[in-house]
Short mmCIF file of C-alpha atoms in Angstrom, two decimals:
data_model
loop_
_atom_site.label_atom_id
_atom_site.label_comp_id
_atom_site.label_asym_id
_atom_site.label_seq_id
_atom_site.Cartn_x
_atom_site.Cartn_y
_atom_site.Cartn_z
CA UNK A 1 11.77 -87.67 72.93
CA UNK A 2 14.62 -86.07 70.97
CA UNK A 3 14.23 -86.40 67.19
CA UNK A 4 16.26 -85.90 64.02
CA UNK A 5 14.41 -84.86 60.87
CA UNK A 6 15.66 -86.20 57.53
CA UNK A 7 14.50 -84.23 54.49
CA UNK A 8 14.37 -86.47 51.42
CA UNK A 9 15.58 -85.10 48.08
CA UNK A 10 15.14 -88.47 46.41
CA UNK A 11 18.23 -90.49 47.28
CA UNK A 12 17.86 -94.28 47.29
CA UNK A 13 19.86 -94.30 50.56
CA UNK A 14 17.71 -91.78 52.43
CA UNK A 15 16.24 -94.60 54.52
CA UNK A 16 19.74 -95.56 55.59
CA UNK A 17 20.26 -92.14 57.15
CA UNK A 18 17.25 -92.67 59.41
CA UNK A 19 18.37 -96.23 60.15
CA UNK A 20 21.87 -95.19 61.19
CA UNK A 21 20.44 -92.55 63.51
CA UNK A 22 18.16 -95.11 65.12
CA UNK A 23 21.19 -97.31 65.71
CA UNK A 24 22.29 -94.51 68.02
CA UNK A 25 18.98 -94.93 69.92
CA UNK A 26 17.70 -91.60 68.64
CA UNK A 27 14.36 -91.39 66.85
CA UNK A 28 14.38 -90.18 63.25
CA UNK A 29 11.69 -89.57 60.65
CA UNK A 30 11.87 -88.92 56.93
CA UNK A 31 9.79 -86.24 55.25
CA UNK A 32 9.90 -84.68 51.77
CA UNK A 33 12.37 -81.92 50.99
CA UNK A 34 9.52 -79.39 50.64
CA UNK A 35 8.11 -79.92 54.11
CA UNK A 36 6.91 -76.49 55.22
CA UNK A 37 8.85 -74.53 57.82
CA UNK A 38 5.73 -74.51 59.99
CA UNK A 39 5.57 -78.33 59.86
CA UNK A 40 9.27 -78.56 60.65
CA UNK A 41 8.79 -76.36 63.72
CA UNK A 42 5.81 -78.47 64.74
CA UNK A 43 7.93 -81.64 64.42
CA UNK A 44 10.50 -80.02 66.72
CA UNK A 45 13.76 -81.65 65.57
CA UNK A 46 17.00 -81.34 67.50
CA UNK A 47 18.77 -81.48 64.15
CA UNK A 48 18.05 -81.74 60.41
CA UNK A 49 19.79 -83.83 57.74
CA UNK A 50 19.40 -83.16 54.02
CA UNK A 51 19.68 -86.30 51.86
CA UNK A 52 21.33 -86.87 48.51
CA UNK A 53 19.40 -86.91 45.24
CA UNK A 54 19.51 -88.27 41.68
CA UNK A 55 19.02 -84.65 40.56
CA UNK A 56 21.81 -82.11 40.00
CA UNK A 57 21.86 -78.83 41.90
CA UNK A 58 23.26 -76.95 38.89
CA UNK A 59 20.19 -77.78 36.77
CA UNK A 60 16.76 -76.13 36.69
CA UNK A 61 13.48 -77.65 37.91
CA UNK A 62 15.13 -79.75 40.61
CA UNK A 63 14.22 -80.09 44.31
CA UNK A 64 15.00 -76.92 46.26
CA UNK A 65 15.28 -76.37 50.00
CA UNK A 66 13.38 -73.53 51.66
CA UNK A 67 16.28 -71.37 52.84
CA UNK A 68 14.42 -70.59 56.08
CA UNK A 69 15.26 -74.15 57.18
CA UNK A 70 18.86 -73.02 57.63
CA UNK A 71 17.77 -70.29 60.07
CA UNK A 72 15.75 -72.31 62.57
CA UNK A 73 18.52 -72.38 65.17
CA UNK A 74 19.08 -76.15 64.98
CA UNK A 75 22.13 -77.86 63.43
CA UNK A 76 21.80 -78.86 59.76
CA UNK A 77 23.87 -81.43 57.88
CA UNK A 78 23.75 -81.86 54.10
CA UNK A 79 24.83 -85.06 52.36
CA UNK A 80 26.00 -84.95 48.72
CA UNK A 81 23.16 -83.05 46.98
CA UNK A 82 22.17 -81.71 50.39
CA UNK A 83 25.62 -80.21 50.89
CA UNK A 84 25.55 -78.66 47.42
CA UNK A 85 22.09 -77.19 48.07
CA UNK A 86 23.39 -75.58 51.27
CA UNK A 87 26.31 -74.10 49.31
CA UNK A 88 23.95 -72.78 46.60
CA UNK A 89 21.65 -71.07 49.10
CA UNK A 90 24.49 -69.50 51.09
CA UNK A 91 26.39 -68.11 48.07
CA UNK A 92 28.95 -70.85 47.59
CA UNK A 93 29.73 -72.23 44.13
CA UNK A 94 28.91 -75.60 42.56
CA UNK A 95 30.37 -76.91 39.33
CA UNK A 96 30.64 -80.12 37.34
CA UNK A 97 33.35 -82.38 38.72
CA UNK A 98 36.50 -82.69 36.66
CA UNK A 99 36.54 -86.37 37.56
CA UNK A 100 33.31 -88.09 38.59
CA UNK A 101 33.83 -90.02 41.82
CA UNK A 102 31.91 -93.24 42.36
CA UNK A 103 33.05 -95.76 44.94
CA UNK A 104 35.64 -95.75 47.69
CA UNK A 105 37.77 -92.67 48.34
CA UNK A 106 40.14 -91.52 51.06
CA UNK A 107 39.42 -88.17 52.68
CA UNK A 108 42.26 -86.15 54.15
CA UNK A 109 41.50 -83.77 57.03
CA UNK A 110 42.07 -80.13 56.09
CA UNK A 111 41.07 -78.31 59.26
CA UNK A 112 39.92 -79.34 62.76
CA UNK A 113 36.30 -80.39 62.49
CA UNK A 114 33.49 -81.13 64.96
CA UNK A 115 31.83 -83.41 62.44
CA UNK A 116 34.93 -85.44 61.55
CA UNK A 117 36.40 -85.61 65.04
CA UNK A 118 37.86 -89.05 65.72
CA UNK A 119 37.49 -90.40 62.18
CA UNK A 120 41.06 -90.33 60.85
CA UNK A 121 43.08 -93.56 60.83
CA UNK A 122 46.79 -93.89 61.64
CA UNK A 123 47.70 -92.31 58.29
CA UNK A 124 45.40 -89.36 58.88
CA UNK A 125 42.94 -90.56 56.20
CA UNK A 126 39.45 -92.06 56.38
CA UNK A 127 37.70 -94.35 53.87
CA UNK A 128 34.37 -93.03 52.54
CA UNK A 129 31.89 -93.73 49.73
CA UNK A 130 31.47 -91.17 46.94
CA UNK A 131 28.77 -90.94 44.27
CA UNK A 132 28.57 -87.58 42.48
CA UNK A 133 28.89 -85.70 39.21
CA UNK A 134 29.18 -82.21 40.71
CA UNK A 135 31.21 -80.64 43.52
CA UNK A 136 31.18 -77.57 45.72
CA UNK A 137 34.00 -75.60 44.12
CA UNK A 138 33.85 -72.69 46.59
CA UNK A 139 32.49 -72.80 50.13
CA UNK A 140 30.03 -70.11 51.26
CA UNK A 141 31.23 -67.12 53.32
CA UNK A 142 32.01 -68.02 56.96
CA UNK A 143 32.52 -71.70 56.01
CA UNK A 144 35.75 -73.69 55.85
CA UNK A 145 36.87 -76.89 54.11
CA UNK A 146 37.22 -79.71 56.64
CA UNK A 147 38.41 -82.50 54.31
CA UNK A 148 39.29 -83.28 50.69
CA UNK A 149 40.21 -86.17 48.39
CA UNK A 150 42.59 -86.35 45.45
CA UNK A 151 39.68 -85.72 43.07
CA UNK A 152 37.38 -83.63 45.27
CA UNK A 153 38.77 -80.33 46.65
CA UNK A 154 35.88 -79.96 49.11
CA UNK A 155 34.86 -83.37 50.47
CA UNK A 156 33.28 -81.78 53.54
CA UNK A 157 32.63 -78.32 54.92
CA UNK A 158 31.21 -76.59 57.98
CA UNK A 159 30.42 -73.10 59.12
CA UNK A 160 32.51 -71.34 61.72
CA UNK A 161 29.61 -71.30 64.22
CA UNK A 162 29.49 -75.09 64.22
CA UNK A 163 25.82 -75.18 63.15
CA UNK A 164 25.80 -76.12 59.46
CA UNK A 165 27.75 -79.01 57.95
CA UNK A 166 28.10 -80.81 54.65
CA UNK A 167 29.69 -83.99 53.31
CA UNK A 168 30.11 -84.75 49.61
CA UNK A 169 30.41 -88.43 50.55
CA UNK A 170 27.70 -90.67 52.01
CA UNK A 171 28.22 -91.44 55.71
CA UNK A 172 25.00 -93.49 55.84
CA UNK A 173 26.22 -96.39 53.68
CA UNK A 174 28.26 -99.17 55.24
CA UNK A 175 31.00 -98.62 52.64
CA UNK A 176 31.92 -95.42 54.52
CA UNK A 177 33.90 -97.02 57.32
CA UNK A 178 33.72 -93.92 59.54
CA UNK A 179 30.10 -93.13 58.72
CA UNK A 180 28.71 -94.21 62.09
CA UNK A 181 31.21 -92.02 63.93
CA UNK A 182 30.34 -89.01 61.74
CA UNK A 183 26.61 -89.40 62.37
CA UNK A 184 27.31 -89.97 66.07
CA UNK A 185 29.26 -86.71 66.15
CA UNK A 186 26.36 -84.86 64.53
CA UNK A 187 23.46 -86.45 66.41
CA UNK A 188 24.90 -86.93 69.89
CA UNK A 189 27.65 -84.33 70.18
CA UNK A 190 26.48 -81.46 67.98
CA UNK A 191 22.69 -81.83 68.27
CA UNK A 192 22.95 -83.07 71.91
CA UNK A 193 20.27 -85.73 71.40
CA UNK A 194 19.45 -88.12 74.23
CA UNK A 195 19.27 -91.87 73.57
CA UNK A 196 15.57 -92.56 74.04
CA UNK A 197 14.58 -94.72 71.01
CA UNK A 198 14.42 -98.45 71.90
CA UNK A 199 12.45 -101.49 70.78
CA UNK A 200 10.79 -101.65 74.20
CA UNK A 201 9.47 -98.13 73.78
CA UNK A 202 8.36 -98.97 70.23
CA UNK A 203 6.43 -102.03 71.44
CA UNK A 204 4.66 -100.07 74.16
CA UNK A 205 3.69 -97.27 71.78
CA UNK A 206 2.67 -99.59 68.93
CA UNK A 207 0.50 -101.80 71.14
CA UNK A 208 -1.43 -98.76 72.31
CA UNK A 209 -1.74 -97.51 68.72
CA UNK A 210 -3.03 -100.90 67.48
CA UNK A 211 -5.58 -101.17 70.32
CA UNK A 212 -6.86 -97.67 69.60
CA UNK A 213 -6.96 -98.20 65.84
CA UNK A 214 -8.63 -101.63 65.88
CA UNK A 215 -10.94 -101.25 68.85
CA UNK A 216 -13.27 -104.26 69.02
CA UNK A 217 -12.89 -105.14 65.32
CA UNK A 218 -11.07 -108.14 63.89
CA UNK A 219 -7.86 -108.32 61.86
CA UNK A 220 -6.64 -110.82 59.27
CA UNK A 221 -2.96 -111.13 58.48
CA UNK A 222 -1.26 -112.86 55.58
CA UNK A 223 1.26 -115.09 57.30
CA UNK A 224 4.06 -116.27 55.02
CA UNK A 225 6.28 -117.72 57.72
CA UNK A 226 8.96 -115.12 57.05
CA UNK A 227 10.37 -112.80 59.69
CA UNK A 228 8.25 -109.76 58.81
CA UNK A 229 4.80 -111.34 58.84
CA UNK A 230 5.70 -113.52 61.85
CA UNK A 231 6.84 -110.58 63.97
CA UNK A 232 3.87 -108.50 62.84
CA UNK A 233 1.55 -111.35 63.87
CA UNK A 234 3.15 -111.67 67.31
CA UNK A 235 3.01 -107.91 67.93
CA UNK A 236 -0.63 -107.61 66.85
CA UNK A 237 -1.55 -110.73 68.85
CA UNK A 238 0.08 -109.18 71.92
CA UNK A 239 -2.11 -106.12 71.41
CA UNK A 240 -5.50 -107.67 70.56
CA UNK A 241 -5.23 -111.42 71.17
CA UNK A 242 -7.87 -113.56 69.45
CA UNK A 243 -9.15 -110.61 67.45
CA UNK A 244 -6.35 -111.59 65.03
CA UNK A 245 -6.75 -114.39 62.50
CA UNK A 246 -3.71 -115.37 60.44
CA UNK A 247 -4.14 -116.70 56.92
CA UNK A 248 -1.41 -118.69 55.22
CA UNK A 249 -1.72 -118.83 51.43
CA UNK A 250 0.13 -121.35 49.30
CA UNK A 251 0.49 -119.22 46.18
CA UNK A 252 2.38 -121.78 44.13
CA UNK A 253 5.64 -119.80 44.19
CA UNK A 254 6.88 -120.83 47.64
CA UNK A 255 10.01 -122.78 48.52
CA UNK A 256 10.01 -126.56 48.82
CA UNK A 257 7.75 -127.85 51.65
CA UNK A 258 7.14 -124.29 52.85
CA UNK A 259 3.43 -124.80 53.45
CA UNK A 260 3.98 -127.84 55.68
CA UNK A 261 6.69 -126.08 57.74
CA UNK A 262 4.65 -122.92 58.30
CA UNK A 263 1.53 -124.76 59.40
CA UNK A 264 3.49 -126.91 61.83
CA UNK A 265 5.41 -123.99 63.34
CA UNK A 266 2.55 -121.57 63.86
CA UNK A 267 -0.15 -124.00 64.89
CA UNK A 268 1.99 -126.10 67.23
CA UNK A 269 4.53 -123.60 68.54
CA UNK A 270 2.96 -120.15 68.41
CA UNK A 271 -0.66 -121.38 68.77
CA UNK A 272 -2.11 -118.54 66.72
CA UNK A 273 -5.48 -118.61 64.96
CA UNK A 274 -4.30 -119.90 61.58
CA UNK A 275 -6.21 -120.75 58.42
CA UNK A 276 -4.26 -122.47 55.62
CA UNK A 277 -5.43 -122.03 52.02
CA UNK A 278 -4.04 -123.83 48.99
CA UNK A 279 -4.51 -121.26 46.22
CA UNK A 280 -1.56 -122.39 44.08
CA UNK A 281 -3.70 -123.24 41.04
CA UNK A 282 -5.41 -119.84 41.22
CA UNK A 283 -2.09 -117.96 41.30
CA UNK A 284 -0.33 -120.05 38.67
CA UNK A 285 -3.23 -119.67 36.27
CA UNK A 286 -2.98 -115.88 36.57
CA UNK A 287 0.83 -115.99 36.27
CA UNK A 288 0.92 -118.30 33.26
CA UNK A 289 3.17 -116.81 30.60
CA UNK A 290 3.84 -113.61 32.58
CA UNK A 291 7.49 -112.53 32.22
CA UNK A 292 7.52 -108.83 33.16
CA UNK A 293 8.65 -108.56 36.82
CA UNK A 294 6.39 -105.62 37.60
CA UNK A 295 3.39 -107.47 36.21
CA UNK A 296 4.32 -110.53 38.29
CA UNK A 297 4.21 -108.38 41.43
CA UNK A 298 0.93 -106.76 40.47
CA UNK A 299 -0.71 -110.09 39.66
CA UNK A 300 0.42 -111.65 42.94
CA UNK A 301 -0.60 -108.59 44.92
CA UNK A 302 -4.06 -108.53 43.37
CA UNK A 303 -4.58 -112.25 43.94
CA UNK A 304 -3.51 -111.97 47.57
CA UNK A 305 -6.15 -109.32 48.14
CA UNK A 306 -8.75 -111.49 46.44
CA UNK A 307 -7.85 -114.47 48.61
CA UNK A 308 -7.95 -112.37 51.76
CA UNK A 309 -11.32 -110.92 50.86
CA UNK A 310 -12.73 -114.39 50.16
CA UNK A 311 -11.34 -115.73 53.43
CA UNK A 312 -12.60 -112.71 55.36
CA UNK A 313 -16.12 -113.21 54.05
CA UNK A 314 -16.14 -116.74 55.49
CA UNK A 315 -14.98 -115.76 58.98
CA UNK A 316 -17.52 -115.83 61.77
CA UNK A 317 -16.16 -112.53 63.06
CA UNK A 318 -15.95 -110.32 59.98
CA UNK A 319 -12.51 -108.72 59.69
CA UNK A 320 -12.27 -104.98 59.14
CA UNK A 321 -8.46 -104.81 58.89
CA UNK A 322 -5.82 -106.44 56.71
CA UNK A 323 -2.43 -106.57 58.47
CA UNK A 324 0.85 -106.73 56.56
CA UNK A 325 4.52 -106.92 57.45
CA UNK A 326 5.45 -103.95 55.26
CA UNK A 327 8.89 -102.52 56.09
CA UNK A 328 10.64 -99.24 55.30
CA UNK A 329 12.65 -100.70 52.39
CA UNK A 330 9.39 -102.00 50.86
CA UNK A 331 8.05 -98.47 50.82
CA UNK A 332 11.12 -96.64 49.54
CA UNK A 333 11.64 -99.15 46.70
CA UNK A 334 7.96 -99.21 45.72
CA UNK A 335 6.94 -95.63 45.15
CA UNK A 336 8.17 -92.07 45.18
CA UNK A 337 8.34 -92.09 48.97
CA UNK A 338 6.85 -88.80 50.15
CA UNK A 339 9.26 -87.10 47.82
CA UNK A 340 11.14 -87.48 44.50
CA UNK A 341 12.84 -90.87 45.04
CA UNK A 342 13.43 -92.87 41.88
CA UNK A 343 11.35 -96.05 41.70
CA UNK A 344 13.31 -99.31 41.72
CA UNK A 345 10.51 -101.89 41.92
CA UNK A 346 7.10 -102.39 43.42
CA UNK A 347 6.26 -104.83 46.20
CA UNK A 348 3.10 -106.91 46.30
CA UNK A 349 2.22 -105.61 49.75
CA UNK A 350 2.47 -101.95 48.74
CA UNK A 351 2.06 -101.35 45.03
CA UNK A 352 -0.47 -104.10 44.38
CA UNK A 353 -3.20 -102.84 46.69
CA UNK A 354 -6.29 -101.62 44.85
CA UNK A 355 -7.79 -98.29 45.83
CA UNK A 356 -10.91 -99.98 47.19
CA UNK A 357 -9.98 -103.29 48.78
CA UNK A 358 -12.81 -103.47 51.28
CA UNK A 359 -10.42 -103.79 54.24
CA UNK A 360 -8.51 -101.17 56.19
CA UNK A 361 -4.74 -101.54 56.26
CA UNK A 362 -2.70 -102.20 59.42
CA UNK A 363 1.09 -102.07 58.99
CA UNK A 364 2.76 -102.09 62.43
CA UNK A 365 6.30 -102.53 61.04
CA UNK A 366 6.09 -99.89 58.30
CA UNK A 367 8.67 -97.61 59.92
CA UNK A 368 11.18 -100.38 60.76
CA UNK A 369 14.15 -101.90 59.00
CA UNK A 370 14.80 -105.64 58.86
CA UNK A 371 17.36 -105.72 61.65
CA UNK A 372 15.01 -103.68 63.84
CA UNK A 373 12.27 -106.22 63.13
CA UNK A 374 14.55 -109.03 64.30
CA UNK A 375 15.35 -107.03 67.44
CA UNK A 376 11.62 -106.53 67.94
CA UNK A 377 11.04 -110.28 67.58
CA UNK A 378 13.57 -111.02 70.30
CA UNK A 379 11.93 -108.46 72.56
CA UNK A 380 8.63 -110.29 71.96
CA UNK A 381 10.21 -113.59 73.01
CA UNK A 382 10.30 -115.31 69.62
CA UNK A 383 12.81 -118.15 69.06
CA UNK A 384 15.99 -117.46 67.09
CA UNK A 385 15.00 -120.02 64.43
CA UNK A 386 12.03 -117.85 63.46
CA UNK A 387 13.81 -114.51 63.87
CA UNK A 388 16.89 -115.42 61.84
CA UNK A 389 15.11 -116.69 58.73
CA UNK A 390 16.60 -115.09 55.68
CA UNK A 391 14.37 -112.58 53.84
CA UNK A 392 12.11 -114.04 51.17
CA UNK A 393 10.36 -111.71 48.71
CA UNK A 394 6.59 -111.36 48.81
CA UNK A 395 6.28 -112.46 45.15
CA UNK A 396 8.35 -115.52 46.11
CA UNK A 397 10.07 -117.59 43.43
CA UNK A 398 8.18 -115.65 40.75
CA UNK A 399 10.89 -112.97 40.85
CA UNK A 400 13.70 -115.52 41.08
CA UNK A 401 12.56 -117.22 37.91
CA UNK A 402 13.64 -114.81 35.19
CA UNK A 403 11.16 -114.81 32.32
CA UNK A 404 7.77 -116.44 31.90
CA UNK A 405 6.32 -118.42 34.81
CA UNK A 406 5.74 -122.15 34.34
CA UNK A 407 5.20 -124.88 36.94
CA UNK A 408 8.01 -126.94 35.42
CA UNK A 409 10.52 -124.10 35.85
CA UNK A 410 9.28 -123.37 39.36
CA UNK A 411 9.89 -127.00 40.31
CA UNK A 412 13.42 -126.81 38.85
CA UNK A 413 14.14 -123.68 40.85
CA UNK A 414 12.61 -125.14 44.02
CA UNK A 415 14.87 -128.20 43.90
CA UNK A 416 18.02 -126.17 43.23
CA UNK A 417 17.20 -123.66 45.95
CA UNK A 418 16.51 -126.43 48.48
CA UNK A 419 19.96 -127.89 47.83
CA UNK A 420 21.55 -124.46 48.27
CA UNK A 421 19.77 -123.84 51.60
CA UNK A 422 20.73 -127.30 52.90
CA UNK A 423 24.40 -126.84 52.06
CA UNK A 424 24.55 -123.26 53.36
CA UNK A 425 23.07 -124.41 56.67
CA UNK A 426 25.27 -127.50 56.94
CA UNK A 427 28.37 -125.36 56.35
CA UNK A 428 27.35 -122.91 59.09
CA UNK A 429 26.88 -120.00 56.69
CA UNK A 430 23.12 -119.50 56.92
CA UNK A 431 23.29 -116.98 59.77
CA UNK A 432 26.50 -115.41 58.47
CA UNK A 433 24.89 -114.01 55.33
CA UNK A 434 21.86 -111.76 54.86
CA UNK A 435 20.40 -113.79 51.99
CA UNK A 436 21.39 -116.79 49.90
CA UNK A 437 19.22 -118.11 47.08
CA UNK A 438 19.07 -119.41 43.51
CA UNK A 439 17.85 -117.65 40.38
CA UNK A 440 16.79 -119.65 37.33
CA UNK A 441 17.91 -117.91 34.14
CA UNK A 442 15.95 -117.95 30.85
CA UNK A 443 18.89 -119.33 28.87
CA UNK A 444 20.29 -122.74 28.01
CA UNK A 445 23.94 -123.65 27.64
CA UNK A 446 25.85 -126.58 26.23
CA UNK A 447 27.07 -129.24 28.63
CA UNK A 448 28.39 -132.77 28.61
CA UNK A 449 27.04 -135.44 30.96
CA UNK A 450 28.60 -138.86 30.46
CA UNK A 451 28.97 -139.24 26.72
CA UNK A 452 25.93 -137.13 25.93
CA UNK A 453 25.67 -133.50 24.94
CA UNK A 454 23.15 -131.49 26.97
CA UNK A 455 21.49 -128.16 26.32
CA UNK A 456 19.95 -127.16 29.63
CA UNK A 457 19.25 -124.31 32.04
CA UNK A 458 21.55 -122.09 34.08
CA UNK A 459 21.17 -121.31 37.77
CA UNK A 460 22.77 -118.28 39.39
CA UNK A 461 23.59 -118.25 43.10
CA UNK A 462 23.26 -115.00 45.07
CA UNK A 463 24.65 -114.63 48.62
CA UNK A 464 25.14 -111.23 50.26
CA UNK A 465 26.15 -109.58 53.50
CA UNK A 466 23.93 -106.69 54.67
CA UNK A 467 22.60 -105.02 57.80
CA UNK A 468 19.25 -103.82 56.51
CA UNK A 469 18.86 -104.75 52.86
CA UNK A 470 19.39 -101.19 51.63
CA UNK A 471 23.07 -101.79 50.82
CA UNK A 472 24.89 -105.11 50.48
CA UNK A 473 28.17 -106.75 49.52
CA UNK A 474 28.45 -110.16 47.89
CA UNK A 475 29.51 -112.90 50.26
CA UNK A 476 32.86 -114.55 49.60
CA UNK A 477 31.68 -118.12 50.19
CA UNK A 478 34.42 -120.77 50.46
CA UNK A 479 35.38 -122.38 47.15
CA UNK A 480 34.78 -125.86 48.54
CA UNK A 481 31.23 -124.91 49.53
CA UNK A 482 30.48 -123.40 46.12
CA UNK A 483 31.92 -126.48 44.43
CA UNK A 484 29.74 -128.79 46.53
CA UNK A 485 26.59 -126.73 45.87
CA UNK A 486 27.31 -126.65 42.12
CA UNK A 487 27.96 -130.39 41.93
CA UNK A 488 24.82 -131.26 43.87
CA UNK A 489 22.58 -129.01 41.77
CA UNK A 490 23.97 -130.15 38.41
CA UNK A 491 23.97 -133.83 39.36
CA UNK A 492 20.73 -133.78 41.34
CA UNK A 493 18.40 -131.50 39.36
CA UNK A 494 17.66 -132.83 35.89
CA UNK A 495 17.36 -129.87 33.53
CA UNK A 496 20.22 -127.76 34.95
CA UNK A 497 23.77 -128.12 33.64
CA UNK A 498 25.49 -124.91 34.74
CA UNK A 499 25.81 -122.89 37.98
CA UNK A 500 27.22 -119.33 38.16
CA UNK A 501 27.90 -117.02 41.13
CA UNK A 502 26.76 -113.38 41.37
CA UNK A 503 29.53 -111.06 42.64
CA UNK A 504 27.62 -107.75 42.42
CA UNK A 505 27.14 -105.35 45.33
CA UNK A 506 24.18 -103.09 46.17
CA UNK A 507 24.49 -100.37 45.02
CA UNK A 508 24.73 -100.41 42.03
CA UNK A 509 22.93 -103.77 41.73
CA UNK A 510 19.89 -104.82 43.76
CA UNK A 511 19.83 -107.98 45.90
CA UNK A 512 17.00 -109.62 43.97
CA UNK A 513 17.40 -109.91 40.21
CA UNK A 514 13.83 -108.78 39.49
#
């Protein structure tokens, strides 16, 4: 199988590079920037992509590429920091940008380019996404400038042999309208990769891996009812059948009536081995007064493990494995992912695991993005209702209630969020957006209801469009829909007198507020 290797210098969008390549049905893996040349040769890539980075090439003690990587005889493409690192190694020049570019820019072709072939619009320009402080001010010998912008004299470059390329902009983010075409040019046309990565092949390989890993042992899986855990359960069940026991935990921070819905769906429809545990009092006691979002995640993660261990001890067939629906974005946003990535937040199913949990970990979706998981669910024959559920964070409403956790505030948030979901679905917008949810803010504002003055809470509404959760744009919901949602929440949820709408994109903001 043809493969593209992505070397990670710490960019928060490194995972997107791999995702975009997989969209081309070509397998891609991410490894740290300092992966040894021997390991690279062993991996056997048809091409190599160097990611961006929060570091600056012109500074000391920053990630450096082994220059032997550029002499392996396979095409190399550098993005942002990656392009600047190529220029540094090959005797080009890098300097601080006169004008820092962040956001949309139009590149103008400067010379015929293999990488940019077919990307110009009718005006000869192409819209891209920039995010940089420094620029390549002089290309290395035997290189030429292939495009520029009004503020960036070298927006892209390539060598005359057609083997090494660089873009100052980020083709992996959806904001770069021609990004898919650029990566297609590199992966399919320059690297000559064959399209051999499909969900069917993933299922076949993963089933064999699970069977080999588990053997005759038993697995327990924390089933939340969300897409990730549901698909993971179906895949594992397909591999080992009744050796899997699913455990649903009501942790006290779920949406309204979530426990009832999950039990009905998975016992009646999917007919999986399912144990339901009401541990809401246990979780809420631990969360009482906790306001720090990282601590919320850690507390919930630790309690989940405790519940699983207690449940496992009571099973007739003692489980040896704990299965989780961990995805690629969970990993990259939780830790320094096999390289120098900046930490954004931890996730309960990654950062909260103790070193000695007593159970081995099984994460069959760890290398997949959300849209790949949905595709996998369809391949497994799951109904659209289950596959198209909007993402819900592992820590649940705990990270949508800003500030200290109380049952009273959770109930307020639950009611407001239930109204939002109802109206979004009734208006036909539920499947049009990636996520839509309410956030309860830790502030009160003045209002007037009837002839009385109120001083009550504020709810923020968040609705975004996204393909994989790594980048997102706020959804422009119809004014009439927003008005109806606001009126229903304010009139129907006692304790809330104001509704606001979040119009931030990711980046620079995240989808969740905590």
